[in-house]
PDB file of C-alpha atoms in Angstrom:
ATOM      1  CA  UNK J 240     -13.028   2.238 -19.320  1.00 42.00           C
ATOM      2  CA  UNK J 241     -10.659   0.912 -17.262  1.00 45.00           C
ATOM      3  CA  UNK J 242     -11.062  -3.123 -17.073  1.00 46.00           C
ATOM      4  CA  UNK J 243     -10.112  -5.718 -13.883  1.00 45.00           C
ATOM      5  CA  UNK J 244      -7.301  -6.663 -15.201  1.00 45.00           C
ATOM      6  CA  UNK J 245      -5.826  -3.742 -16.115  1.00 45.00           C
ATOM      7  CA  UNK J 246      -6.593  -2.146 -12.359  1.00 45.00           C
ATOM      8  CA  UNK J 247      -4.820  -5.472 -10.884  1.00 50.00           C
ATOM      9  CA  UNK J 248      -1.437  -4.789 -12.678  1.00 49.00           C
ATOM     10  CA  UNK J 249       0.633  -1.869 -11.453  1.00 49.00           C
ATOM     11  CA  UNK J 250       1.030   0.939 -13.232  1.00 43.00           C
ATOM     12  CA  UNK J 251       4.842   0.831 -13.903  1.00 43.00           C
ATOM     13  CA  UNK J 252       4.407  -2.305 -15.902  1.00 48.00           C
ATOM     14  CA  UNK J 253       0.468  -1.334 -17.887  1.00 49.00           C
ATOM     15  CA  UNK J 254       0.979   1.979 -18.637  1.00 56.00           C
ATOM     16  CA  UNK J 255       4.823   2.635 -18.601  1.00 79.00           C
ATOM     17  CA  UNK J 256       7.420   4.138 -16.835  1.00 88.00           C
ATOM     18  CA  UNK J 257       6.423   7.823 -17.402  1.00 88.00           C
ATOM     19  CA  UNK J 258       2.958   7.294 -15.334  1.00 91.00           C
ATOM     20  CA  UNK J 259       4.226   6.151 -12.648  1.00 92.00           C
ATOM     21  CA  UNK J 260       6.424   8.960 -12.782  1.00 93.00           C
ATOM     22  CA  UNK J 261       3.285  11.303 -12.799  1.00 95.00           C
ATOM     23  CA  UNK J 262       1.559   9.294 -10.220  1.00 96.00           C
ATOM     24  CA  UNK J 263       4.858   9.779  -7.881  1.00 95.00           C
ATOM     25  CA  UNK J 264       4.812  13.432  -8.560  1.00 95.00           C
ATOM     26  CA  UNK J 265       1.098  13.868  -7.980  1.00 96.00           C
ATOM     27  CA  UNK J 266       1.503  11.802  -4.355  1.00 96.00           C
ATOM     28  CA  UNK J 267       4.619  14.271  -3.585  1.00 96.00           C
ATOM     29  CA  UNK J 268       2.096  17.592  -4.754  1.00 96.00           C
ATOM     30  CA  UNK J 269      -0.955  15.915  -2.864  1.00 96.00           C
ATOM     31  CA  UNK J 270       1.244  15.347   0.175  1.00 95.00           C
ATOM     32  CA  UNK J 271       2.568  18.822   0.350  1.00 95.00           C
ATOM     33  CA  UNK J 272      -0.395  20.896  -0.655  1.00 95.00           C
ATOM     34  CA  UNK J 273      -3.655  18.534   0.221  1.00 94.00           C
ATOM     35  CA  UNK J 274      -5.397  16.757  -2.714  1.00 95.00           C
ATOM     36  CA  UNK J 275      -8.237  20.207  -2.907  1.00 94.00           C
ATOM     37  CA  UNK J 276      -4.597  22.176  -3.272  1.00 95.00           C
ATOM     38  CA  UNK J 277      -3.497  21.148  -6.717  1.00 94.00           C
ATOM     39  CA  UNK J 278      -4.844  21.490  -9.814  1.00 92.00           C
ATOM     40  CA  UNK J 279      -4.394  19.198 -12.823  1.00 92.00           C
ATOM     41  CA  UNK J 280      -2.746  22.569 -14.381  1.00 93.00           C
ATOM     42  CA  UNK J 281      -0.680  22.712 -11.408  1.00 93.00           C
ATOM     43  CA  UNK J 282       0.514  19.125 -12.021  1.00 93.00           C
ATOM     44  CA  UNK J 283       0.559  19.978 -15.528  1.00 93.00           C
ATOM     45  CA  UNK J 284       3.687  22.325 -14.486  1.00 93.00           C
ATOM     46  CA  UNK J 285       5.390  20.579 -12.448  1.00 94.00           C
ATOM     47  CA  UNK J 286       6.108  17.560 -14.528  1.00 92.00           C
ATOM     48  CA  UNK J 287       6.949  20.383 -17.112  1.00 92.00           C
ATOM     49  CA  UNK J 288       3.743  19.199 -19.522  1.00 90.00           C
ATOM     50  CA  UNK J 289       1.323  20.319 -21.651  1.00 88.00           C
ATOM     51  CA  UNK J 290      -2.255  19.945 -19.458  1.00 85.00           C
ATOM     52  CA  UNK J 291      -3.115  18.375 -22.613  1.00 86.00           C
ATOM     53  CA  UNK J 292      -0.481  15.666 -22.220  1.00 88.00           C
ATOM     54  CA  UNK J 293      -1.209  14.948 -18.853  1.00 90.00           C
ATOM     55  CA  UNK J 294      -5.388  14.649 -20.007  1.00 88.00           C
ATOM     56  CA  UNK J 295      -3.643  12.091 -21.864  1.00 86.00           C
ATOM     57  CA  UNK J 296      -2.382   9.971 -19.517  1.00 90.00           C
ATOM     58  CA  UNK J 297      -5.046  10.834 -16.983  1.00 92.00           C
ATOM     59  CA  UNK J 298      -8.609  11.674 -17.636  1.00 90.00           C
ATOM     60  CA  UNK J 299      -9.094  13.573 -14.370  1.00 93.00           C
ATOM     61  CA  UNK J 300      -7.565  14.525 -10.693  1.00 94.00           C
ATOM     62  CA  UNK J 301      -9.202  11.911  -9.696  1.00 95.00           C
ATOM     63  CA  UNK J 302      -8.167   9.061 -11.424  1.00 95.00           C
ATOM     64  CA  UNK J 303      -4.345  10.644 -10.523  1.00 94.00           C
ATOM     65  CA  UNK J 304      -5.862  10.324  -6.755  1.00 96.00           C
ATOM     66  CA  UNK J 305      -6.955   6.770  -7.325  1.00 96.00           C
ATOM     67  CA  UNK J 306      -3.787   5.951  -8.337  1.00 95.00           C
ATOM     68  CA  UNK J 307      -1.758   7.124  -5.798  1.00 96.00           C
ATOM     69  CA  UNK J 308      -3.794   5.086  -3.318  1.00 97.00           C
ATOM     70  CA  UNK J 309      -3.435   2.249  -5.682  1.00 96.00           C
ATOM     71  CA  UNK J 310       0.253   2.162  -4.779  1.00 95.00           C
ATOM     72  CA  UNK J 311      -0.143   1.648  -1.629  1.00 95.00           C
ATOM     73  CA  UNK J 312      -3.639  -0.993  -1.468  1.00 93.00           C
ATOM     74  CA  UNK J 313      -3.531  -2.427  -5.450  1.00 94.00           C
ATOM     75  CA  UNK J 314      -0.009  -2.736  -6.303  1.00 94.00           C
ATOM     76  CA  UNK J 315       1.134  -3.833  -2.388  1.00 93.00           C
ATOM     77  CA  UNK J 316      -1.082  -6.682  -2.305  1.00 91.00           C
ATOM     78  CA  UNK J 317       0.078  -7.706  -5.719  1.00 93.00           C
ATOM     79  CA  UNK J 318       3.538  -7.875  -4.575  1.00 93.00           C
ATOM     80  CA  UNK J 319       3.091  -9.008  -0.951  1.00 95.00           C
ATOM     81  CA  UNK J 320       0.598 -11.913  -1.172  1.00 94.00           C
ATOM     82  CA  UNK J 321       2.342 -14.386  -3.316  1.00 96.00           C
ATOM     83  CA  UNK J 322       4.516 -14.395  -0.134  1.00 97.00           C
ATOM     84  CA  UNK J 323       2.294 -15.706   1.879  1.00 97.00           C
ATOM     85  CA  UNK J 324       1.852 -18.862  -1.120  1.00 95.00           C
ATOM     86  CA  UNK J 325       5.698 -19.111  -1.465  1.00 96.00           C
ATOM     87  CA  UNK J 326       7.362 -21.919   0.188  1.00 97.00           C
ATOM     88  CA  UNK J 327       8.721 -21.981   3.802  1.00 97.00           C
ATOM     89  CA  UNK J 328       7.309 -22.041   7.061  1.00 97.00           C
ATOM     90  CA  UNK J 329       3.843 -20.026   8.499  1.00 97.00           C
ATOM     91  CA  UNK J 330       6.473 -18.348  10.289  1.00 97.00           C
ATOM     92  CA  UNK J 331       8.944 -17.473   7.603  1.00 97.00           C
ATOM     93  CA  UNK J 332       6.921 -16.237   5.587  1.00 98.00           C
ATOM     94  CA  UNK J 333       5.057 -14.020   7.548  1.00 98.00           C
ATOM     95  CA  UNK J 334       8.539 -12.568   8.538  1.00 98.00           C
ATOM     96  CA  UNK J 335       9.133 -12.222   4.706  1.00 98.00           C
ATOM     97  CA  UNK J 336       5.371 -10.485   4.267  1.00 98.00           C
ATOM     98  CA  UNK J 337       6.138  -8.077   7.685  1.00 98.00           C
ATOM     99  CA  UNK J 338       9.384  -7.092   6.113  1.00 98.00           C
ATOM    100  CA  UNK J 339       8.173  -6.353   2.489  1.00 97.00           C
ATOM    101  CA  UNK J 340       5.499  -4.326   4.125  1.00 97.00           C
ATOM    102  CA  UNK J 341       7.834  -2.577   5.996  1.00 97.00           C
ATOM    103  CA  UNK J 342      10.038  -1.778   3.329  1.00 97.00           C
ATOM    104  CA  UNK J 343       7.036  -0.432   0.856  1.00 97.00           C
ATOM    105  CA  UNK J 344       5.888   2.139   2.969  1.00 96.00           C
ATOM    106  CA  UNK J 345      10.022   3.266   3.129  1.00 96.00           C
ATOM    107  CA  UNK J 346      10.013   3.255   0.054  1.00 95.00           C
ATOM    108  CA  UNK J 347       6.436   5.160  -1.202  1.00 96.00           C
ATOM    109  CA  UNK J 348       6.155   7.528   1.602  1.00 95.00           C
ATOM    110  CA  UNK J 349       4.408  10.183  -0.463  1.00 96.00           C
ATOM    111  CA  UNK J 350       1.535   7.282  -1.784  1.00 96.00           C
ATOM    112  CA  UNK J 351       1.175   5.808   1.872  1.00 96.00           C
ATOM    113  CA  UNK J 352       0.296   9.677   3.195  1.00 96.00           C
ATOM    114  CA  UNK J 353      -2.031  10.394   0.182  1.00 96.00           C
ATOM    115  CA  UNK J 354      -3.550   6.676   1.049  1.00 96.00           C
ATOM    116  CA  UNK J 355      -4.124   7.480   4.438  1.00 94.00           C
ATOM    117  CA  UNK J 356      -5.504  11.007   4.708  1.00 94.00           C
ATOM    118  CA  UNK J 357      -6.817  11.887   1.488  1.00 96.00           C
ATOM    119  CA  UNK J 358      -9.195   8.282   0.823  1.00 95.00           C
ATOM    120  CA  UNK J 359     -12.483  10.099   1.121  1.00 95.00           C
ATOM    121  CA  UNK J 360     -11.583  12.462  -1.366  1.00 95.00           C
ATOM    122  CA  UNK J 361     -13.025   9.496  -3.965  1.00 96.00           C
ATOM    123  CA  UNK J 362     -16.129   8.763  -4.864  1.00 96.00           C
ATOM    124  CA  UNK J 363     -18.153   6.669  -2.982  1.00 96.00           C
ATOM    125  CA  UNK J 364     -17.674   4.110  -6.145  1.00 96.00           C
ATOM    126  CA  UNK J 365     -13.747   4.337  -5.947  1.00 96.00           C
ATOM    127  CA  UNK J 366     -13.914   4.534  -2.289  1.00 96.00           C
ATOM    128  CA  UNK J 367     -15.181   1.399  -2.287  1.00 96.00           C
ATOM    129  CA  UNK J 368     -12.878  -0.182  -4.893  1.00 95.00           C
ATOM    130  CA  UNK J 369     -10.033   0.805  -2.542  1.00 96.00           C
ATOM    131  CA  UNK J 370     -11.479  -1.001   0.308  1.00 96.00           C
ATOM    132  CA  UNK J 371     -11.839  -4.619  -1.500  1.00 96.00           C
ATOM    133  CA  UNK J 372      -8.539  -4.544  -1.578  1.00 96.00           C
ATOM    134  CA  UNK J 373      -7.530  -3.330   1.952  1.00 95.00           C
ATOM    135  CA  UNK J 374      -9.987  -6.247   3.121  1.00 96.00           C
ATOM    136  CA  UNK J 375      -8.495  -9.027   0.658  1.00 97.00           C
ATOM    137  CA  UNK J 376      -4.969  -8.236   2.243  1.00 97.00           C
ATOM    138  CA  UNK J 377      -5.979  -8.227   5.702  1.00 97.00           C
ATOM    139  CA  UNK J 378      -8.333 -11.502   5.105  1.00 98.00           C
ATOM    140  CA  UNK J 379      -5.367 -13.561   3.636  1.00 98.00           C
ATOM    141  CA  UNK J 380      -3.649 -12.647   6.165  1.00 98.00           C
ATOM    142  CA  UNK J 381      -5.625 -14.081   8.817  1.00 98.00           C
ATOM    143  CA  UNK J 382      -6.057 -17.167   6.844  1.00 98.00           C
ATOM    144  CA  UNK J 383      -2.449 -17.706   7.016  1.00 98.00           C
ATOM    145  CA  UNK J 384      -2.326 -16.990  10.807  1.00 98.00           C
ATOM    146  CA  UNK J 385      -5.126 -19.538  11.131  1.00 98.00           C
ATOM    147  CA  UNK J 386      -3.002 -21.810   8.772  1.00 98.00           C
ATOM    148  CA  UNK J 387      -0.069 -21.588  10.820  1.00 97.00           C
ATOM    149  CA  UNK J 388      -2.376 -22.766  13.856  1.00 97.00           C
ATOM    150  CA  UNK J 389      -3.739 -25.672  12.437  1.00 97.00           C
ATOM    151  CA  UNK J 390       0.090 -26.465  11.306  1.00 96.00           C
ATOM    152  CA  UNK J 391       1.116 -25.773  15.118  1.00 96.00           C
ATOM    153  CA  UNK J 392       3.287 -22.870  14.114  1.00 96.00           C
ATOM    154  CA  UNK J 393       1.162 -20.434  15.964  1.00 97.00           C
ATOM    155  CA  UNK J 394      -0.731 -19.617  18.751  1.00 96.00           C
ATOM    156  CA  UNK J 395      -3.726 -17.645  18.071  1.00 94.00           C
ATOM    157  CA  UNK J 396      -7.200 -17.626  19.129  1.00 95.00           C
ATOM    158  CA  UNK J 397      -8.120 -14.669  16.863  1.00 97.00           C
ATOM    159  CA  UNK J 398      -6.775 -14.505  13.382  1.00 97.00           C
ATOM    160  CA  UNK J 399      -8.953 -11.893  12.632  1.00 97.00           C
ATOM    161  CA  UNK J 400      -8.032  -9.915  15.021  1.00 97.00           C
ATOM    162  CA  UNK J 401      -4.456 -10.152  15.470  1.00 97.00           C
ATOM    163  CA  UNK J 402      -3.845  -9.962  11.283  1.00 97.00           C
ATOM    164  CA  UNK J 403      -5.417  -6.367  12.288  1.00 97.00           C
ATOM    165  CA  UNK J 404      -3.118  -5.505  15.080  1.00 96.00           C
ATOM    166  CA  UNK J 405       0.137  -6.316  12.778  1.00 97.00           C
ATOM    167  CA  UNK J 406      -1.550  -4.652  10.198  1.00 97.00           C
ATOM    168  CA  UNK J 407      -2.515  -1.386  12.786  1.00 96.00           C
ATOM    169  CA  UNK J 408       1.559  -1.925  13.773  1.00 96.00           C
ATOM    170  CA  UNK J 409       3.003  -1.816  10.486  1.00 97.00           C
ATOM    171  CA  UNK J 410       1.165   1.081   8.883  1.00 96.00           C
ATOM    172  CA  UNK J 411       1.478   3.156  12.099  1.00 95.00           C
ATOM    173  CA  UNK J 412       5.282   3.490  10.537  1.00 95.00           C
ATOM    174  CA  UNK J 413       4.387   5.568   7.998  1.00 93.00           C
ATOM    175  CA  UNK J 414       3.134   7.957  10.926  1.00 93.00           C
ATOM    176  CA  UNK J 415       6.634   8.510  12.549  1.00 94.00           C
ATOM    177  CA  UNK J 416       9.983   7.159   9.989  1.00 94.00           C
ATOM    178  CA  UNK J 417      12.450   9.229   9.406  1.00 93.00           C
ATOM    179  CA  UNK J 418      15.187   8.109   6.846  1.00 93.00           C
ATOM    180  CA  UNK J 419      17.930  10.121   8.931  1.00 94.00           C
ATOM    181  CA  UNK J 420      16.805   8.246  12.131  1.00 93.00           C
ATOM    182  CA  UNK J 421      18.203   6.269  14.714  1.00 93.00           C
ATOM    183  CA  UNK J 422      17.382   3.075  12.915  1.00 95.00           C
ATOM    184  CA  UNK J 423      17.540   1.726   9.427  1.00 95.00           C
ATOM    185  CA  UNK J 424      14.473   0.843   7.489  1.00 96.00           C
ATOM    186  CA  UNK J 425      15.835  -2.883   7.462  1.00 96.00           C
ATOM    187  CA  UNK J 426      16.315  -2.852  11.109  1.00 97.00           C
ATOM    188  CA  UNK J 427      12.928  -1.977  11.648  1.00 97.00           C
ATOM    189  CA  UNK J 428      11.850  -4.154   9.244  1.00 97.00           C
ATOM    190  CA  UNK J 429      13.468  -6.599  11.456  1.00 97.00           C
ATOM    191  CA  UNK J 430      12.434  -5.591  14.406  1.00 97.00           C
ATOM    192  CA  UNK J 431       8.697  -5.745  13.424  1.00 98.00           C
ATOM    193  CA  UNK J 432       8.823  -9.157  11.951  1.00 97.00           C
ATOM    194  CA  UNK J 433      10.203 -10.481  15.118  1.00 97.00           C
ATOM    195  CA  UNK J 434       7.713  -8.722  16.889  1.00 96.00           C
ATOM    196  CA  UNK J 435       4.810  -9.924  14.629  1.00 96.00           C
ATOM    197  CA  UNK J 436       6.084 -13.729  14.857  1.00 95.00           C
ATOM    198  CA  UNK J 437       6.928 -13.259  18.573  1.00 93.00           C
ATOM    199  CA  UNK J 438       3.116 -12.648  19.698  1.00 89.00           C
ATOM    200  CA  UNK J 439       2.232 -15.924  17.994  1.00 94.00           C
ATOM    201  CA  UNK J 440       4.907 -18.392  19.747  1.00 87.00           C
ATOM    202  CA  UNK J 441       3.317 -21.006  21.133  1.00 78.00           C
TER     203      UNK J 441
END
């Protein structure tokens, strides 16, 4: 049984480099063929394993699943909030928190599609799991945002509400980047920070 702690560290550092390998592979598979379109056999294969070695490391699809989605809603909170309790202004760190955001999805494409389209694929239990964390990002956030008011960094009548339009605004770019595109992943990153900060100028 998996404990708390253990599902609030990333994978890379609790269960070595080689999972997250498998975890990457399994987001690539599930992103390509649909999470109903690959077997654990099929996975198995293509990280040229025994099935019995990958039963190992994971005790079902499932779990490999869970942890895809865990890259993107366990593992980016972990990195992203202490931002938000680093030093600096409201304002520069929110512009640090847009661009790390920004930046993650660039850089776990595969997790970020699995995370969006394949979520109901859990059960209810894990579903559910997933969602505390969605909801503890998205409620720091707005406590920051109301932060910054009370400091007189922002104008806002509706933390709530606007930390879930950035939020709608940053994930949206996992819908449409292209690495060979017009624009750089930092100059979007840019670009959406200054955006993020701009709508909360006083």
């Amino acid at each position: 049984m998996t404990t708390a702690e253990e599902r609030e560290t990333p994978p890379a550092r609790r269960g070595g480099a080689r999972r997250a390998e498998l975890v990457a592979l399994a987001s690539r598979l599930f992103r390509e063929r649909g999470y109903h379109g690959v077997g654990m056999r099929t996975l198995a294969e293509a990280a040229d394993m025994q099935a019995a070695s990958l039963y190992h490391h994971f005790r079902n699809k499932e779990e490999l699943l869970l942890e895809a989605i865990f890259v993107v809603d366990r593992d980016l909170i972990a990195d992203q909030l202490p931002i938000l309790d680093g030093p600096g202004t409201h304002r520069e760190r929110l512009v640090r928190l847009v661009r790390g955001h920004v930046r993650h999805i660039a850089d776990n494409r595969d997790a970020w599609w699995v995370a969006a389209r394949e979520l109901r694929a859990l059960s209810p239990d894990r579903f559910d799991e997933v969602q505390v964390y969605r909801r503890r990002y998205q409620h720091r956030i707005a406590q920051h945002l109301a932060d910054g008011v009370r400091a007189g960094e922002f104008d806002c009548d509706d933390p709530r509400l606007v930390s879930l339009a950035i939020l709608d605004m940053i994930n949206g770019l996992n819908e449409w980047f292209d690495p060979a595109g017009r624009l750089t992943i930092d100059e979007i990153a840019d670009r959406y920070a200054s955006l993020a900060v701009r709508q909360l100028t006083p």
